[in-house]
Short mmCIF file of C-alpha atoms and ligand atoms in Angstrom, two decimals:
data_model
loop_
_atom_site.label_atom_id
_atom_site.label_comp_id
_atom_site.label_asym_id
_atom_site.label_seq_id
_atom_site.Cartn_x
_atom_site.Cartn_y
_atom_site.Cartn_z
CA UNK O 1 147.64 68.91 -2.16
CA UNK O 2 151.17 67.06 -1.52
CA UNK O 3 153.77 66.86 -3.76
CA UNK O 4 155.50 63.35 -2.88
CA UNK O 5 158.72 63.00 -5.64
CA UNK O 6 159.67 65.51 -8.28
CA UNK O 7 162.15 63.98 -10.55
CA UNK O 8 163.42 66.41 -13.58
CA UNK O 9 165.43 65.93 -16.32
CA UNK O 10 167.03 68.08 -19.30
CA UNK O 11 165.19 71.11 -17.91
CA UNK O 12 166.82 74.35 -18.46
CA UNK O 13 170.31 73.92 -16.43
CA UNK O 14 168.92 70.45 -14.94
CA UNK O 15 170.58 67.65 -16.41
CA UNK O 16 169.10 64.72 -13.72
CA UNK O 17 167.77 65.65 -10.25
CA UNK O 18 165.44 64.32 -7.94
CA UNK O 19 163.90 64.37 -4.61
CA UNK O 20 161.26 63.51 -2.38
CA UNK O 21 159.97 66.41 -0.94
CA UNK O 22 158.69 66.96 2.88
CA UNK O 23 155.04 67.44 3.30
CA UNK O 24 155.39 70.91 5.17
CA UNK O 25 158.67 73.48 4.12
CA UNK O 26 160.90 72.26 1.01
CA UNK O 27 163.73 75.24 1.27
CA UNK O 28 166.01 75.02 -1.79
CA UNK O 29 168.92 77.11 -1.64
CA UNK O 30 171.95 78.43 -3.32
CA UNK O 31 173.97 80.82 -4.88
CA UNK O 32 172.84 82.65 -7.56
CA UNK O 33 172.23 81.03 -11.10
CA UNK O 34 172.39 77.39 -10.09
CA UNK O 35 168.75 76.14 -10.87
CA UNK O 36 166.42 76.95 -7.59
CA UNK O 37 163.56 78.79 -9.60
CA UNK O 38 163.94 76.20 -12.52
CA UNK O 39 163.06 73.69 -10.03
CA UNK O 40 160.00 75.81 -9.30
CA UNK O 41 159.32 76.46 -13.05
CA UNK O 42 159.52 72.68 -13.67
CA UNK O 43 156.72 72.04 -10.97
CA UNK O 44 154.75 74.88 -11.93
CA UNK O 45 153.62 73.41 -15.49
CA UNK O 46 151.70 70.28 -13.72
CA UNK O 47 149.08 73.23 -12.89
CA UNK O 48 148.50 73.01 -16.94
CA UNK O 49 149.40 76.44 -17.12
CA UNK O 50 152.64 77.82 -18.93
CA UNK O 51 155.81 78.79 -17.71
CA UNK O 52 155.20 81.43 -14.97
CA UNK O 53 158.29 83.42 -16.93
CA UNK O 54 157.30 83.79 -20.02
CA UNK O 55 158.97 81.64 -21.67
CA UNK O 56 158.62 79.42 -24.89
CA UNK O 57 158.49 75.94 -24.31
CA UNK O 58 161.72 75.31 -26.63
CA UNK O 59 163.80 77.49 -24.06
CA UNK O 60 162.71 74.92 -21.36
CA UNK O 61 164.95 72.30 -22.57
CA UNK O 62 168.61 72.14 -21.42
CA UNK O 63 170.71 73.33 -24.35
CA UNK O 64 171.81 70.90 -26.92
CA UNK O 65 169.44 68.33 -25.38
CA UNK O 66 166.26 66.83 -27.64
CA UNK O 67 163.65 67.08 -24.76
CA UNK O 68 163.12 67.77 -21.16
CA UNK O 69 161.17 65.07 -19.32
CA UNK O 70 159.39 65.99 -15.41
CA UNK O 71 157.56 63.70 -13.39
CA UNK O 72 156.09 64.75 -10.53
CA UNK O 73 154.01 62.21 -8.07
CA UNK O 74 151.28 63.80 -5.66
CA UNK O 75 148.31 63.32 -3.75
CA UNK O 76 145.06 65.04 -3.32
CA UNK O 77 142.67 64.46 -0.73
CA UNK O 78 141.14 61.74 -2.58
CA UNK O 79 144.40 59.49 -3.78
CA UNK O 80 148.24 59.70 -5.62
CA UNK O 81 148.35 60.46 -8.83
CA UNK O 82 151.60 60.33 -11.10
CA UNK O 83 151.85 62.80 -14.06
CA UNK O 84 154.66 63.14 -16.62
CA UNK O 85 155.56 66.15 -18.68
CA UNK O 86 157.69 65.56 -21.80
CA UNK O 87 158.46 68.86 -23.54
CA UNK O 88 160.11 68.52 -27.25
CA UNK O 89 161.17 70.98 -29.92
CA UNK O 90 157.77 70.47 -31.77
CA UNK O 91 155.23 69.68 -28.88
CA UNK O 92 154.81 69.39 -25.14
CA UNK O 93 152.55 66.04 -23.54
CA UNK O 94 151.89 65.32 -20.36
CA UNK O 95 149.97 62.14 -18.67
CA UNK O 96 148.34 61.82 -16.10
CA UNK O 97 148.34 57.57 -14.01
CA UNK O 98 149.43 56.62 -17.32
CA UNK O 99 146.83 58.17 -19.76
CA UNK O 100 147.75 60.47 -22.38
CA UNK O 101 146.43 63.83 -22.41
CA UNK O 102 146.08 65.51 -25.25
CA UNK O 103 147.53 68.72 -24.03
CA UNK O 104 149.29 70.12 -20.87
CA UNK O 105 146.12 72.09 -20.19
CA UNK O 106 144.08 68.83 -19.30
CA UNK O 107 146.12 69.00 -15.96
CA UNK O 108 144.16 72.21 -15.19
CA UNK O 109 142.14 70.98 -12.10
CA UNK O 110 144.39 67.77 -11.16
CA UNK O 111 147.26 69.55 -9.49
CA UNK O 112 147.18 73.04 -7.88
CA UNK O 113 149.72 75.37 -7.16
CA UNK O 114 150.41 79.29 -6.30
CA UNK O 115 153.57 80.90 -7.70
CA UNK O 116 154.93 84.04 -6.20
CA UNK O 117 158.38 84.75 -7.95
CA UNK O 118 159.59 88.54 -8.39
CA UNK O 119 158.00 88.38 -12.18
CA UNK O 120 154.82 88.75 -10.24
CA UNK O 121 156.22 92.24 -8.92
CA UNK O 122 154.44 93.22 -12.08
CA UNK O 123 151.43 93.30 -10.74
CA UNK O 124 152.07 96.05 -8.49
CA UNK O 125 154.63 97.64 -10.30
CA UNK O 126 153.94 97.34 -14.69
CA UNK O 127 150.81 98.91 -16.88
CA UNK O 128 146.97 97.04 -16.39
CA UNK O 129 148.03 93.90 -18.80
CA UNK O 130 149.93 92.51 -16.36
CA UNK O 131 147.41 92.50 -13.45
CA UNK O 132 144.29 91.88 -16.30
CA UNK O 133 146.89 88.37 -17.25
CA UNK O 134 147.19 87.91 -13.04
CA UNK O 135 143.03 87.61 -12.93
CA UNK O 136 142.40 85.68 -16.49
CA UNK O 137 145.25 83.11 -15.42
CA UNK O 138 143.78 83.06 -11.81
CA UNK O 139 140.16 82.61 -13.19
CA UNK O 140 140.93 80.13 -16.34
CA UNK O 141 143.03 77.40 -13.69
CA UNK O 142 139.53 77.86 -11.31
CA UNK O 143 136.52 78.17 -14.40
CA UNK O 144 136.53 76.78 -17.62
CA UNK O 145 133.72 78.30 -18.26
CA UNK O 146 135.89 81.90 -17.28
CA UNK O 147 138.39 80.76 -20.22
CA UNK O 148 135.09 79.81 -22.82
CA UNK O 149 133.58 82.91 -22.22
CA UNK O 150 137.34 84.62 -22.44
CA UNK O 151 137.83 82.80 -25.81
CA UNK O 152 134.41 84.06 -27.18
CA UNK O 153 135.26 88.16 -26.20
CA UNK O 154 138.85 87.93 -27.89
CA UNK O 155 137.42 86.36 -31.05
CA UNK O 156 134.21 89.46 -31.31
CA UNK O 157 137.38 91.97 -30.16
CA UNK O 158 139.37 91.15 -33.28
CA UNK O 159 136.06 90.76 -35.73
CA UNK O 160 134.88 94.25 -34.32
CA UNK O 161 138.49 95.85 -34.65
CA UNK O 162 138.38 94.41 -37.79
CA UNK O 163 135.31 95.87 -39.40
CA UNK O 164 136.67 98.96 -37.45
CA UNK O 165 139.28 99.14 -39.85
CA UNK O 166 137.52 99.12 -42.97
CA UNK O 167 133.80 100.17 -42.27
CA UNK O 168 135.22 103.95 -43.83
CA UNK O 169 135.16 102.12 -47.41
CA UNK O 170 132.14 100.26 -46.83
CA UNK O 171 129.02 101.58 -45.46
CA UNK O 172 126.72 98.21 -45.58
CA UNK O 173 129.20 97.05 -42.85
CA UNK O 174 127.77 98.76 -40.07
CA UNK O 175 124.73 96.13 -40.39
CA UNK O 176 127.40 93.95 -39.21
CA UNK O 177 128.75 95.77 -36.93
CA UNK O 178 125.49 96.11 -35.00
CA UNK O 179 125.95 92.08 -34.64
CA UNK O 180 129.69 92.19 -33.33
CA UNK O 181 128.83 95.01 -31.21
CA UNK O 182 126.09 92.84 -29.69
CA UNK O 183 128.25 89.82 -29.81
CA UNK O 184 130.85 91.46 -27.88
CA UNK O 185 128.43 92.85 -25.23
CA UNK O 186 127.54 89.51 -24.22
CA UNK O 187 130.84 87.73 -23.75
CA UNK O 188 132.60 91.11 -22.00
CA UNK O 189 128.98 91.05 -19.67
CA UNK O 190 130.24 87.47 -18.54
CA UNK O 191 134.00 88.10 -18.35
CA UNK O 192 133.56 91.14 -15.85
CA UNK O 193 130.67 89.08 -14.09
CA UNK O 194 133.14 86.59 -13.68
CA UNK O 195 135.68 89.05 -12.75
CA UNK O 196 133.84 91.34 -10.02
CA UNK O 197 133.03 88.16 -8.24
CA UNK O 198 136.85 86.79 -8.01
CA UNK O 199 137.72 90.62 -7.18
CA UNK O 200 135.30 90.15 -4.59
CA UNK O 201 136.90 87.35 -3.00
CA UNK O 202 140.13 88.12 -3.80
CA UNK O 203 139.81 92.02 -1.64
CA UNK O 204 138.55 90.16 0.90
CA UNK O 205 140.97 87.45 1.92
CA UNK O 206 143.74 89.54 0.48
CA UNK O 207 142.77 92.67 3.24
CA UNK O 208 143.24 90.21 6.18
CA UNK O 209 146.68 89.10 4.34
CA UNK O 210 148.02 92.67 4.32
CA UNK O 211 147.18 93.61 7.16
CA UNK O 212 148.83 90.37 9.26
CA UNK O 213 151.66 91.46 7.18
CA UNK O 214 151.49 95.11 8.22
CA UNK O 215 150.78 94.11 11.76
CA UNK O 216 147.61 95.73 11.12
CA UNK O 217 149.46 99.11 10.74
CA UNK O 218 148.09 99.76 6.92
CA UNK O 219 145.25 99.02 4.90
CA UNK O 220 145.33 97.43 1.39
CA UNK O 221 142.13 97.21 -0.67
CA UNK O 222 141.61 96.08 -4.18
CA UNK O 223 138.82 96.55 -6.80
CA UNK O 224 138.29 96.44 -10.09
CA UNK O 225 138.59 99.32 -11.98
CA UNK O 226 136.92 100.71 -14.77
CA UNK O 227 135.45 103.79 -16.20
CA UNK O 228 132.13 103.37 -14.42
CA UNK O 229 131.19 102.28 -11.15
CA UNK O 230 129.79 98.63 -10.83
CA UNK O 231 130.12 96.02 -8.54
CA UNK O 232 129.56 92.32 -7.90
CA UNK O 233 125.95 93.18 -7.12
CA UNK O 234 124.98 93.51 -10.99
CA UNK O 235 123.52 90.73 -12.50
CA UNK O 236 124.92 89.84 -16.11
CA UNK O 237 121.84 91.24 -17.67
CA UNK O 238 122.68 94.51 -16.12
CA UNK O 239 126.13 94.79 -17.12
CA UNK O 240 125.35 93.20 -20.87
CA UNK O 241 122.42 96.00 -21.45
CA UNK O 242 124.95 98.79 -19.78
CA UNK O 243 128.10 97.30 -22.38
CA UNK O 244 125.92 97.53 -25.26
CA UNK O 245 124.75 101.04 -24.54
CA UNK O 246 128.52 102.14 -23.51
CA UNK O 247 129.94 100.11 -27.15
CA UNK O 248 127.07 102.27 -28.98
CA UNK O 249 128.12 105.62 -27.23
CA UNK O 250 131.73 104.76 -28.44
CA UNK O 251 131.10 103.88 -31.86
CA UNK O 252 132.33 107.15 -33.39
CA UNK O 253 134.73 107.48 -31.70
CA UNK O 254 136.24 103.96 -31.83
CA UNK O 255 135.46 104.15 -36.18
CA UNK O 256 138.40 107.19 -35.82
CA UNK O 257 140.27 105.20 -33.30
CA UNK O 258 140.34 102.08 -35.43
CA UNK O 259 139.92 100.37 -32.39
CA UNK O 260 137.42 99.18 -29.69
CA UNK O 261 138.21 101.79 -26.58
CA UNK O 262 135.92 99.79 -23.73
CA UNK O 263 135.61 96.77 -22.79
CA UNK O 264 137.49 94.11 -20.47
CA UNK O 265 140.87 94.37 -22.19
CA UNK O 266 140.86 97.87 -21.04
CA UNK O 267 140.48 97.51 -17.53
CA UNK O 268 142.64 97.25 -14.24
CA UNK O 269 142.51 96.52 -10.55
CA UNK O 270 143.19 99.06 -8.72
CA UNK O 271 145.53 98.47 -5.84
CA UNK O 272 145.71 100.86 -2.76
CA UNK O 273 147.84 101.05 0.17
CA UNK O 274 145.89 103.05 2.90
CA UNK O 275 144.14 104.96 0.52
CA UNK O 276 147.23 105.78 -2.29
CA UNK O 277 148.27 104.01 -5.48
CA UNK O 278 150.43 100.89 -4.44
CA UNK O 279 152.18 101.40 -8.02
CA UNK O 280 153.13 105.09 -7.53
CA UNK O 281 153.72 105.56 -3.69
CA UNK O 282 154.80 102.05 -2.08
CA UNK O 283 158.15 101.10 -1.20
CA UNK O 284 159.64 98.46 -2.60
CA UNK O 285 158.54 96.27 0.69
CA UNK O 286 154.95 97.33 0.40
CA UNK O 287 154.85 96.77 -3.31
CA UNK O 288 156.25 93.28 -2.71
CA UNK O 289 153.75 92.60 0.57
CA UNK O 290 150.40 93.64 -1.66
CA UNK O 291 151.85 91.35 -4.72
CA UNK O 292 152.20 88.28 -1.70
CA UNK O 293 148.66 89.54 -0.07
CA UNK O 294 147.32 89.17 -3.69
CA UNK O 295 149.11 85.37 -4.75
CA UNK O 296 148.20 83.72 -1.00
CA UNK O 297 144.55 85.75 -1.56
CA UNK O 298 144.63 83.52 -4.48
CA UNK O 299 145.63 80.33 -2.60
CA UNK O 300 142.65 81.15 -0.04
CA UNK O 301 140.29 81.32 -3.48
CA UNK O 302 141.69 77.80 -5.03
CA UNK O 303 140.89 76.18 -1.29
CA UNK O 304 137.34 77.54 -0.86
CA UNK O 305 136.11 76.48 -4.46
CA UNK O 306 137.98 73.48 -4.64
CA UNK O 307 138.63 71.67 -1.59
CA UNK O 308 142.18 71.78 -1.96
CA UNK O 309 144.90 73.30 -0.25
CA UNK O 310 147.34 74.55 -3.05
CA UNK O 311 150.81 73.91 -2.95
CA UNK O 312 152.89 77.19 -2.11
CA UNK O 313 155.67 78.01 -4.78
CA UNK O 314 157.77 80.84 -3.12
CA UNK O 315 160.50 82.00 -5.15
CA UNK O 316 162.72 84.68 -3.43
CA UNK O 317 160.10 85.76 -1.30
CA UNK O 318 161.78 87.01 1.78
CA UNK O 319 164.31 89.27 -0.03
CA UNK O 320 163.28 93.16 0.98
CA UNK O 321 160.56 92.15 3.58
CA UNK O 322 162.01 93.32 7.28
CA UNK O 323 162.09 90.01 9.97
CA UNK O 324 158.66 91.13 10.75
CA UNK O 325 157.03 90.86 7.71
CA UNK O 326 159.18 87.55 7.14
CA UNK O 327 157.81 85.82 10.11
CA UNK O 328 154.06 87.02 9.46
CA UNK O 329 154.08 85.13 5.97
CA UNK O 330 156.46 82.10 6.83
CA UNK O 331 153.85 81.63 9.88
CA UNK O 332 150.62 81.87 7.77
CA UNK O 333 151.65 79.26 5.19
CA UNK O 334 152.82 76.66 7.39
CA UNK O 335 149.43 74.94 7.02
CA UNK O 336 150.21 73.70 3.38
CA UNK O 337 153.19 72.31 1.76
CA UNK O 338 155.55 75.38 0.68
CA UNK O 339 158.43 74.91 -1.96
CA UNK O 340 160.45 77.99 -1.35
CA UNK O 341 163.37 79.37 -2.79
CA UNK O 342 166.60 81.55 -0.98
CA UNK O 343 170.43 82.37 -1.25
CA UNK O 344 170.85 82.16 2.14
CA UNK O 345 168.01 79.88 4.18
CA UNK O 346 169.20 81.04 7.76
CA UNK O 347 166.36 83.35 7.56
CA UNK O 348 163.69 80.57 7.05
CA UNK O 349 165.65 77.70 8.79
CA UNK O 350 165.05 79.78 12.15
CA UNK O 351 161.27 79.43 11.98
CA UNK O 352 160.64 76.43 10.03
CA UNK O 353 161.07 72.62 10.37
CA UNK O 354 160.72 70.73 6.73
CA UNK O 355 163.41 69.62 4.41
CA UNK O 356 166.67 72.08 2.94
CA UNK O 357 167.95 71.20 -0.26
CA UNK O 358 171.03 73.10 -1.38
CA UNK O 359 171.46 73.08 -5.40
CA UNK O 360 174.57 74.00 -7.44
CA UNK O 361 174.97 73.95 -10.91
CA UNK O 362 171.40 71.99 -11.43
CA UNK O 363 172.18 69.07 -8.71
CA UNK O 364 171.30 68.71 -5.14
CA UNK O 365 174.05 68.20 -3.15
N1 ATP Y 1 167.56 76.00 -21.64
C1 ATP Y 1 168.59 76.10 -20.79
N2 ATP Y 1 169.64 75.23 -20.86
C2 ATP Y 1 170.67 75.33 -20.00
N3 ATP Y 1 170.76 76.26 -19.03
C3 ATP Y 1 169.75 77.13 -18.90
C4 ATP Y 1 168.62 77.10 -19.77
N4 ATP Y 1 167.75 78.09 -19.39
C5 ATP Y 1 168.33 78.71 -18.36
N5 ATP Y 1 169.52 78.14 -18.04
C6 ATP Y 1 170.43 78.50 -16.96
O1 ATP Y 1 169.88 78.14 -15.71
C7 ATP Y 1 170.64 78.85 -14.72
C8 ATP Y 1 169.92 78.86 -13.39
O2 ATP Y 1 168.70 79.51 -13.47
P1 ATP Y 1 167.75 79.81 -12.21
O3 ATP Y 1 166.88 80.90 -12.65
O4 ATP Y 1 167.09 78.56 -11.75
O5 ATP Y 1 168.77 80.29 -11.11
P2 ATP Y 1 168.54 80.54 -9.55
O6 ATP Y 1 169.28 79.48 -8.80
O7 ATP Y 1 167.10 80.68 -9.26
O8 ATP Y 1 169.31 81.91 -9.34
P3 ATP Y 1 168.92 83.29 -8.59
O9 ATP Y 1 169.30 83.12 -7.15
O10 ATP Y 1 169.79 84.29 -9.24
O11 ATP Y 1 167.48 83.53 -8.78
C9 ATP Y 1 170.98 80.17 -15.36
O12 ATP Y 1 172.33 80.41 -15.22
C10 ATP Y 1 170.63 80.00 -16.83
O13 ATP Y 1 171.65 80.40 -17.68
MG1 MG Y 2 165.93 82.36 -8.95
#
């Protein structure tokens, strides 16, 4: 996947930029504050996806503008394609070689992309949403059949929290219950069957990752955690009979709670540095290594299912990784096109060809 022209306009700080980008290492760099991760944030949404901070679409446009407008023209191994994003106060379209989509998320599967920025330090670093958000978002650009299936558990998660809530004034609502509970067995059986064998994947390219970034001097595993042991190896049958039985054993307990207490929105990946809790014991260097081994573990995934080599999105990557670790990651992405972000790009300039573009106050100068 090559990005060929970006051209942005009334994006955040961006009044009017554009550039045609090299098909290897696009450094953009600056001083603080002057638009480099915008940039990033503005390529980002052809994946379909939203804004990799956060944000609400109305704080994408620049202030006091009416609407931001991106186009972005790239090629896949088949052939170019040209896709516009027009983001208003009321709605955001996008088209794709001229034909209107009906919303951004129709781009999922056109144009592919891996973000690592330091909101994804979260991952290592924040409570079990964050990485649980990391897979679904991972697993909805790859399946859509992850985000039907994903869709179907939230809907039978607030029905059952529901009747949760009032079953103590209404006894003939446990017949119901019985039918959510079943309900909800099914769709979390194919969420975490979905989800063991990304996991699966994922721990496996993302080991090798970790340790060229190590210099094979610690381990890093990753696995999906849960108050039971299972593994990829369980068919969905398996893991839909065990859910059901586990929702019935928690009944009374979730009728005090209120609440449904198991289930896919309740559980994590565990992430371990040679053998310990990344989150509790890493250094801030580790911690940002496993976040990188899991994002270009990711990358690895989107290539082997799809065919295509995603384009790297590398926001402030090198800041708190020694020289060593620098070099490890600058030389395993310099098979793909890499859009990466710096104050100061003597650090990457030394190892990498490709184009620099230095940006100040939303221009390239
Ligand atoms: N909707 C908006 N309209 C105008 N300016 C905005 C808008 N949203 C954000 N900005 C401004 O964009 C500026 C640049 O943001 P950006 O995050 O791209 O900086 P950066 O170059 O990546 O800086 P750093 O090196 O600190 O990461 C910020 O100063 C911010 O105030
Ligand atoms: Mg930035």
């Amino acid at each position: 996947m090559i990005i060929n022209s970006v051209n942005i306009k009334n994006f955040r700080n961006i009044a009017d930029l554009s550039f045609t980008a090299d098909n290897g290492v696009n450094v953009i760099y600056g001083e603080n504050a002057q638009g480099k991760t915008n940039i990033l944030e503005a390529i980002w949404l052809f994946t379909g996806c939203k804004s990799f901070r956060g944000a609400k679409d109305i704080e994408l446009i620049k202030f006091d503008e009416e609407f931001a407008k991106i186009n972005l023209d790239f090629s896949d191994n088949l052939r170019e394609k040209k896709s516009q994003i027009i983001i208003s106060d009321k709605k955001k379209n996008a088209s794709l070689n001229g034909v209107s989509l009906r919303s951004t998320a129709e781009l999922i599967g056109s144009f592919y992309a891996v973000i690592f920025s330091p909101v994804h330090l979260s991952l290592i670093k924040d409570g079990p949403s964050a990485r649980r958000r990391f897979l679904d978002t991972a697993l909805c650009q790859l399946k859509p059949s992850y985000a039907e299936h994903l869709a179907g558990f939230k809907k039978a998660l607030i029905q059952r929290n529901a009747l949760l809530k009032d079953i103590h004034l209404n006894s003939q609502l446990y017949d119901i219950l019985d039918t959510w509970d079943d309900q909800l067995a099914r769709y979390s059986a194919a969420v975490i069957k979905e989800r063991l064998n990304y996991i699966s994947l994922l721990s496996d390219y993302s080991k090798i990752i970790y340790s060229g970034i190590s210099e094979n001097k610690e381990i890093f595993s990753v696995s999906y955690s849960r108050n039971e042991i299972i593994n990829e190896n369980f068919s969905v049958k398996d893991i839909y009979l065990n859910e059901l039985e586990k929702i019935k054993e928690a009944r009374k307990e979730d009728i005090i709670a209120k609440t449904t207490t198991i289930g896919p929105h309740r559980d994590d990946l565990e992430i371990l540095i040679n053998n310990v809790s990344a989150r509790s014991f890493g250094s801030q260097g580790q911690q940002r290594s496993c976040a990188l081994a899991l994002k270009l573990g990711e990358s690895e995934i989107i290539k082997k299912i799809t065919g295509e080599t995603p384009v790297a999105l590398l926001d402030d990557v090198m800041s708190e990784l020694d020289e060593k670790r620098q070099d490890y990651v600058l030389n395993h992405i310099n098979d793909r096109q890499v859009f990466l972000t710096c104050c100061d790009p003597s650090q990457v300039l030394r190892l990498c060809g490709g184009k620099s573009f230095l940006v100040k106050e939303g221009e390239i100068i």
